[in-house]
Tab-separated table of C-alpha atoms and ligand atoms in Angstrom:
chain	number	residue	atom	x	y	z
A	1	MET	CA	95.164	-54.139	28.169
A	2	GLN	CA	92.849	-51.991	27.106
A	3	GLU	CA	95.090	-50.289	24.526
A	4	GLU	CA	94.934	-53.863	23.158
A	5	ILE	CA	91.401	-54.150	23.283
A	6	ILE	CA	91.375	-50.790	21.370
A	7	ARG	CA	93.444	-51.841	18.832
A	8	LYS	CA	91.220	-55.225	18.389
A	9	ILE	CA	88.580	-52.726	18.438
A	10	ASN	CA	89.764	-51.239	15.295
A	11	ASP	CA	91.013	-53.999	13.348
A	12	PHE	CA	87.402	-55.684	13.318
A	13	LYS	CA	86.096	-52.602	12.773
A	14	LYS	CA	88.534	-52.555	9.034
A	15	GLN	CA	87.319	-56.196	8.535
A	16	ARG	CA	83.753	-56.063	9.083
A	17	ASN	CA	83.066	-52.408	7.543
A	18	ALA	CA	81.874	-51.330	10.909
A	19	VAL	CA	81.329	-47.879	12.421
A	20	ILE	CA	80.840	-47.091	16.109
A	21	LEU	CA	78.145	-44.763	17.281
A	22	VAL	CA	77.921	-43.465	20.582
A	23	HIS	CA	75.160	-41.787	22.958
A	24	ASN	CA	76.412	-38.694	24.727
A	25	TYR	CA	75.743	-40.863	28.194
A	26	GLN	CA	78.114	-44.018	27.508
A	27	LYS	CA	81.207	-43.762	29.528
A	28	GLN	CA	84.598	-41.879	28.462
A	29	GLU	CA	86.518	-45.170	27.374
A	30	ILE	CA	83.301	-46.086	24.914
A	31	GLN	CA	83.200	-42.269	23.525
A	32	GLU	CA	87.013	-42.354	23.033
A	33	ILE	CA	86.390	-45.111	20.209
A	34	ALA	CA	83.267	-43.456	18.674
A	35	ASP	CA	83.001	-42.686	14.761
A	36	PHE	CA	80.240	-40.648	15.664
A	37	ILE	CA	79.023	-39.574	19.254
A	38	GLY	CA	75.639	-37.872	19.774
A	39	ASP	CA	72.417	-36.973	20.652
A	40	SER	CA	69.286	-39.405	19.509
A	41	LEU	CA	68.636	-36.966	16.450
A	42	GLY	CA	72.345	-36.960	15.723
A	43	LEU	CA	72.397	-40.331	16.012
A	44	SER	CA	69.327	-40.857	14.342
A	45	ARG	CA	70.971	-38.969	11.070
A	46	GLU	CA	74.310	-40.797	11.219
A	47	ALA	CA	72.242	-43.933	10.867
A	48	ALA	CA	70.601	-42.806	8.005
A	49	ASN	CA	73.346	-41.708	6.325
A	50	THR	CA	76.189	-44.519	6.950
A	51	ASN	CA	77.865	-46.608	4.171
A	52	ALA	CA	78.997	-48.865	6.884
A	53	ASP	CA	77.897	-52.862	6.671
A	54	VAL	CA	77.801	-52.938	10.341
A	55	ILE	CA	76.809	-50.414	13.134
A	56	VAL	CA	77.928	-51.112	16.616
A	57	PHE	CA	75.332	-49.147	18.855
A	58	CYS	CA	76.747	-48.064	22.161
A	59	GLY	CA	73.082	-46.606	23.433
A	60	VAL	CA	70.176	-48.455	24.587
A	61	HIS	CA	67.935	-50.864	23.038
A	62	PHE	CA	65.360	-48.130	21.176
A	63	MET	CA	68.257	-46.442	19.403
A	64	ALA	CA	69.751	-49.394	17.877
A	65	GLU	CA	66.237	-50.518	16.923
A	66	THR	CA	66.057	-47.433	15.161
A	67	ALA	CA	69.012	-47.339	13.323
A	68	LEU	CA	68.149	-51.003	12.219
A	69	ILE	CA	64.600	-49.733	10.577
A	70	LEU	CA	66.547	-47.008	8.998
A	71	ASN	CA	69.164	-49.720	7.782
A	72	PRO	CA	67.152	-52.969	7.038
A	73	ASN	CA	69.749	-54.181	5.145
A	74	LYS	CA	72.571	-53.349	7.329
A	75	LYS	CA	73.808	-55.849	10.680
A	76	VAL	CA	72.881	-53.880	13.732
A	77	LEU	CA	74.914	-54.997	17.195
A	78	LEU	CA	74.124	-53.908	20.895
A	79	PRO	CA	77.203	-54.735	22.974
A	80	ASP	CA	74.659	-55.715	26.030
A	81	LEU	CA	71.144	-56.642	24.750
A	82	SER	CA	69.700	-55.515	28.420
A	83	SER	CA	70.687	-52.161	27.989
A	84	GLY	CA	66.828	-51.239	27.545
A	85	CYS	CA	65.505	-47.759	28.290
A	86	PRO	CA	62.738	-48.084	31.074
A	87	MET	CA	60.417	-44.980	29.998
A	88	ALA	CA	60.687	-46.922	26.329
A	89	ASP	CA	58.811	-49.858	28.203
A	90	MET	CA	56.461	-47.845	29.645
A	91	ILE	CA	53.999	-47.929	26.733
A	92	THR	CA	52.732	-51.002	24.784
A	93	GLU	CA	51.696	-51.606	21.126
A	94	GLU	CA	48.199	-52.332	23.063
A	95	GLN	CA	48.284	-49.931	25.077
A	96	LEU	CA	48.837	-46.997	22.632
A	97	ILE	CA	46.271	-48.674	19.997
A	98	GLN	CA	43.284	-48.505	23.090
A	99	PHE	CA	44.427	-44.721	24.113
A	100	LYS	CA	44.386	-43.795	20.306
A	101	LYS	CA	40.869	-45.708	20.685
A	102	GLU	CA	40.131	-43.143	23.438
A	103	ASN	CA	40.940	-40.300	21.651
A	104	PRO	CA	39.598	-40.705	17.850
A	105	GLN	CA	41.309	-38.525	15.371
A	106	ALA	CA	44.238	-37.507	17.387
A	107	THR	CA	47.658	-37.074	15.867
A	108	VAL	CA	50.106	-39.538	17.798
A	109	VAL	CA	53.920	-37.769	18.583
A	110	THR	CA	56.008	-40.588	19.685
A	111	TYR	CA	59.149	-39.701	21.760
A	112	ILE	CA	62.125	-41.830	19.828
A	113	ASN	CA	62.337	-43.335	23.511
A	114	SER	CA	60.095	-46.067	22.373
A	115	THR	CA	59.655	-49.720	20.942
A	116	ALA	CA	59.331	-50.330	17.202
A	117	GLU	CA	55.799	-51.575	17.998
A	118	VAL	CA	54.859	-48.281	19.234
A	119	LYS	CA	56.439	-46.237	16.503
A	120	ALA	CA	54.457	-48.492	13.957
A	121	GLU	CA	51.181	-47.269	15.513
A	122	THR	CA	52.528	-43.721	15.320
A	123	ASP	CA	52.124	-40.435	13.197
A	124	ILE	CA	55.352	-38.932	13.684
A	125	CYS	CA	58.511	-39.478	15.829
A	126	CYS	CA	60.076	-36.644	17.908
A	127	THR	CA	63.562	-36.249	20.053
A	128	SER	CA	64.344	-33.976	22.406
A	129	SER	CA	65.529	-31.454	19.974
A	130	ASN	CA	63.190	-31.347	17.765
A	131	ALA	CA	59.998	-32.270	19.919
A	132	ILE	CA	58.772	-28.547	19.478
A	133	ASN	CA	59.588	-28.187	16.311
A	134	ILE	CA	57.718	-31.277	15.488
A	135	VAL	CA	54.528	-30.584	17.005
A	136	LYS	CA	54.304	-26.673	15.920
A	137	SER	CA	54.436	-28.456	12.473
A	138	ILE	CA	51.157	-30.574	13.194
A	139	LYS	CA	47.829	-28.868	12.089
A	140	ASN	CA	45.387	-31.108	14.007
A	141	ASP	CA	44.422	-29.444	17.643
A	142	LYS	CA	43.886	-33.314	19.125
A	143	ILE	CA	47.635	-34.543	19.684
A	144	ILE	CA	48.728	-37.615	21.756
A	145	PHE	CA	52.194	-37.401	22.979
A	146	CYS	CA	53.728	-40.645	24.398
A	147	PRO	CA	55.748	-41.928	26.058
A	148	ASP	CA	57.343	-38.895	27.955
A	149	ARG	CA	54.731	-36.698	30.215
A	150	ASN	CA	57.938	-34.583	31.067
A	151	LEU	CA	58.964	-33.634	27.585
A	152	GLY	CA	55.179	-33.506	27.020
A	153	SER	CA	54.579	-30.965	29.298
A	154	TYR	CA	57.287	-28.811	28.259
A	155	VAL	CA	56.374	-28.760	24.990
A	156	GLN	CA	52.569	-27.914	26.104
A	157	LYS	CA	54.264	-25.027	28.215
A	158	VAL	CA	56.578	-23.215	25.251
A	159	LEU	CA	53.673	-23.826	22.838
A	160	ASN	CA	50.832	-23.084	24.939
A	161	LYS	CA	48.840	-26.189	23.584
A	162	LYS	CA	46.872	-28.777	25.798
A	163	LEU	CA	48.612	-32.187	24.579
A	164	ILE	CA	47.053	-35.818	25.593
A	165	LEU	CA	49.761	-37.084	27.503
A	166	TRP	CA	50.680	-40.591	28.362
A	167	ASN	CA	52.027	-40.837	31.991
A	168	GLY	CA	55.758	-42.219	31.129
A	169	TYR	CA	58.688	-41.122	32.561
A	170	CYS	CA	62.539	-41.024	32.480
A	171	PRO	CA	63.616	-42.868	36.077
A	172	THR	CA	66.853	-41.226	36.041
A	173	HIS	CA	65.782	-37.604	34.980
A	174	MET	CA	62.877	-37.641	38.298
A	175	ARG	CA	65.821	-37.974	40.339
A	176	ILE	CA	66.934	-34.741	39.690
A	177	LEU	CA	64.871	-33.459	42.009
A	178	PRO	CA	63.917	-29.384	42.189
A	179	GLU	CA	65.356	-28.776	45.677
A	180	TYR	CA	68.655	-30.452	44.597
A	181	VAL	CA	68.721	-27.737	42.096
A	182	ILE	CA	68.094	-24.888	44.446
A	183	LYS	CA	70.888	-26.056	46.892
A	184	GLN	CA	72.636	-26.351	44.194
A	185	LYS	CA	72.051	-22.606	42.704
A	186	LYS	CA	72.843	-21.409	46.167
A	187	LYS	CA	75.767	-22.871	46.857
A	188	HIS	CA	76.944	-21.868	43.221
A	189	PRO	CA	74.996	-18.068	42.540
A	190	ASN	CA	76.985	-17.335	39.244
A	191	ALA	CA	76.078	-20.622	37.422
A	192	LEU	CA	73.702	-21.397	34.453
A	193	PHE	CA	71.429	-23.991	35.183
A	194	LEU	CA	71.150	-26.174	31.822
A	195	ALA	CA	68.577	-29.175	31.881
A	196	HIS	CA	67.253	-31.618	29.805
A	197	PRO	CA	63.541	-31.865	28.932
A	198	GLU	CA	62.951	-35.562	30.616
A	199	CYS	CA	63.013	-33.783	34.087
A	200	GLN	CA	60.317	-33.061	35.761
A	201	PRO	CA	58.130	-29.750	35.762
A	202	ALA	CA	59.427	-28.292	38.633
A	203	THR	CA	63.018	-28.904	37.948
A	204	VAL	CA	62.655	-28.016	34.188
A	205	ASP	CA	61.178	-24.500	35.915
A	206	LEU	CA	64.192	-23.712	37.364
A	207	ALA	CA	66.435	-24.181	34.199
A	208	ASP	CA	67.996	-21.164	32.241
A	209	GLU	CA	67.715	-23.324	29.006
A	210	VAL	CA	66.188	-26.474	28.438
A	211	LEU	CA	68.392	-28.791	26.155
A	212	SER	CA	68.665	-31.719	24.297
A	213	THR	CA	72.315	-33.723	25.459
A	214	THR	CA	73.822	-32.481	22.352
A	215	GLY	CA	71.923	-28.649	22.789
A	216	ILE	CA	73.822	-28.788	26.168
A	217	LEU	CA	77.136	-29.429	24.962
A	218	ASN	CA	76.941	-26.880	22.257
A	219	TYR	CA	75.155	-24.137	24.067
A	220	VAL	CA	78.268	-24.441	26.780
A	221	ALA	CA	80.574	-24.322	23.581
A	222	LYS	CA	79.300	-21.125	22.694
A	223	SER	CA	79.007	-19.331	25.926
A	224	ASP	CA	80.899	-17.152	27.464
A	225	LYS	CA	80.094	-18.262	31.215
A	226	ASP	CA	82.123	-20.111	33.350
A	227	GLU	CA	79.891	-22.109	35.840
A	228	PHE	CA	77.134	-24.736	35.154
A	229	ILE	CA	74.598	-26.914	37.045
A	230	ILE	CA	74.178	-29.781	34.645
A	231	GLY	CA	70.512	-31.608	34.869
A	232	THR	CA	70.701	-34.467	32.909
A	233	GLU	CA	72.657	-37.752	33.352
A	234	ASN	CA	76.184	-37.183	34.682
A	235	GLU	CA	78.502	-38.098	31.859
A	236	ILE	CA	77.193	-34.874	30.208
A	237	THR	CA	78.827	-33.016	33.473
A	238	PHE	CA	81.808	-35.383	33.252
A	239	MET	CA	82.477	-34.522	29.100
A	240	LEU	CA	81.976	-30.809	29.776
A	241	GLN	CA	84.287	-30.755	32.903
A	242	ARG	CA	87.475	-32.876	30.701
A	243	LYS	CA	86.499	-30.306	27.582
A	244	TYR	CA	86.787	-27.252	29.395
A	245	PRO	CA	89.315	-27.855	32.389
A	246	ASN	CA	89.009	-24.046	32.896
A	247	LYS	CA	85.152	-23.967	33.557
A	248	LYS	CA	83.365	-25.122	36.310
A	249	PHE	CA	80.430	-27.733	36.171
A	250	TYR	CA	78.020	-28.950	38.593
A	251	THR	CA	75.872	-32.011	38.302
A	252	VAL	CA	72.438	-31.775	40.291
A	253	THR	CA	72.833	-34.944	42.168
A	254	ASP	CA	74.859	-38.520	42.051
A	255	LEU	CA	71.594	-40.313	41.508
A	256	ALA	CA	71.633	-39.043	37.998
A	257	VAL	CA	73.213	-42.092	36.222
A	258	CYS	CA	71.459	-44.018	33.802
A	259	PRO	CA	72.510	-47.811	34.841
A	260	ASN	CA	71.689	-48.887	31.074
A	261	MET	CA	73.945	-46.740	29.525
A	262	LYS	CA	76.627	-48.080	31.932
A	263	LYS	CA	76.443	-51.740	30.709
A	264	ASN	CA	78.532	-51.233	28.001
A	265	SER	CA	82.055	-52.267	28.038
A	266	LEU	CA	85.076	-52.218	25.688
A	267	GLU	CA	85.154	-55.610	26.687
A	268	LYS	CA	81.627	-56.033	25.138
A	269	VAL	CA	82.088	-53.885	21.965
A	270	LEU	CA	84.998	-56.140	21.073
A	271	TYR	CA	83.022	-59.397	21.595
A	272	VAL	CA	80.131	-58.486	19.442
A	273	LEU	CA	82.188	-57.081	16.802
A	274	GLN	CA	84.611	-60.211	16.732
A	275	GLU	CA	81.726	-62.691	16.641
A	276	MET	CA	79.129	-60.589	15.164
A	277	LYS	CA	76.675	-61.671	18.036
A	278	ASN	CA	73.864	-59.376	19.933
A	279	GLU	CA	72.268	-58.486	16.508
A	280	ILE	CA	69.060	-56.111	16.829
A	281	LYS	CA	66.172	-57.871	14.975
A	282	VAL	CA	62.674	-56.092	14.397
A	283	ARG	CA	59.964	-57.853	12.361
A	284	LYS	CA	59.787	-56.615	8.875
A	285	ASP	CA	55.974	-55.964	9.330
A	286	ILE	CA	56.974	-53.631	12.057
A	287	ALA	CA	59.774	-52.212	10.586
A	288	SER	CA	57.788	-51.191	7.694
A	289	LYS	CA	55.379	-48.855	9.605
A	290	ALA	CA	57.624	-47.644	12.269
A	291	ILE	CA	60.136	-46.325	9.606
A	292	ILE	CA	57.259	-43.752	8.504
A	293	PRO	CA	57.295	-41.756	11.163
A	294	ILE	CA	60.803	-41.202	11.452
A	295	GLN	CA	61.256	-40.451	8.387
A	296	ARG	CA	58.659	-38.019	8.946
A	297	MET	CA	60.748	-36.502	11.680
A	298	LEU	CA	64.005	-36.612	10.251
A	299	LYS	CA	62.497	-34.636	7.113
A	300	ILE	CA	61.649	-31.452	9.470
A	301	ARG	CA	64.532	-29.888	10.436
B	1	13P	P1	69.274	-37.109	24.019
B	1	13P	O1	68.463	-37.101	22.406
B	1	13P	O2	68.847	-35.551	24.327
B	1	13P	O3	70.494	-37.199	23.594
B	1	13P	O4	68.237	-37.954	24.789
B	1	13P	C1	68.424	-39.261	24.914
B	1	13P	C2	68.004	-39.940	26.204
B	1	13P	O5	67.535	-40.926	26.509
B	1	13P	C3	67.899	-38.670	27.755
B	1	13P	O6	67.987	-39.499	28.418
B	2	SF4	FE1	65.946	-44.032	28.927
B	2	SF4	FE2	66.259	-42.390	30.917
B	2	SF4	FE3	68.426	-43.699	30.369
B	2	SF4	FE4	67.371	-41.962	28.722
B	2	SF4	S1	68.397	-41.729	30.500
B	2	SF4	S2	68.171	-43.841	28.010
B	2	SF4	S3	65.330	-41.802	29.045
B	2	SF4	S4	66.431	-44.054	31.224
């Protein structure tokens, strides 16, 4: 049954000249049909460079929207249109406009986990893997950072620079509590703790390394350590355990699951490819403004 679905997905992929982009948090069976798997920055770069006519985005809504903004002439399909990111919805265009009024002359740095409308009101975007370099590149002392207060706090701490933070957060990463980490560290004293910067500051403070999802995967690939506690969505831990069966990987809590990332299925991928349904749309005037901060970000390594 599964083999049959995969065979059909591959046939339609050829017919449509489609590419399947997959975020690191997607389930194993989706990762297995990927043309490219990555973090938000890697996926944006891949989307910016693809020659395909159709992009099937296996991730959440803002990621597919970013791919479309970078490729206004392609079709971008999201297998489940209800796969949103609650953090991206924690700031609206109107709220950002008001926040800018309250903080005149500030440069606006917006995490890629945001809507196209919010990006359109932004000076430069960032992801979890380049946020420090992006903020470092800004000369202005007044910087608004939205929507993730946790990523913002981390950047603030590393650069010793005060940022004007919006009060958004990721509910999944907020469930990775420092007390759970301490418990795991006691149980596995030789394990390194690798955390995503969307975790709350008290959790990030316990980390040996703070990294994006792909950053965590790359760190383990190069490390000669044998045990790791992984502080991000639990798919990364399962991916690592499959890839390195002789090493040990521990989640912090069973609660670190992103329900939106898990809405996807092989059946839904086949459905959108076959029927060309669930096309992402962004208003032209919004897209033409939102592409500017994304492209500024992509120019910075
Ligand atoms: P990465 O860019 O590190 O993959 O993060 C995306 C995300 O949504 C994490 O919750
Ligand atoms: Fe959004 Fe958090 Fe899910 Fe990432 S893990 S997509 S930030 S809800």
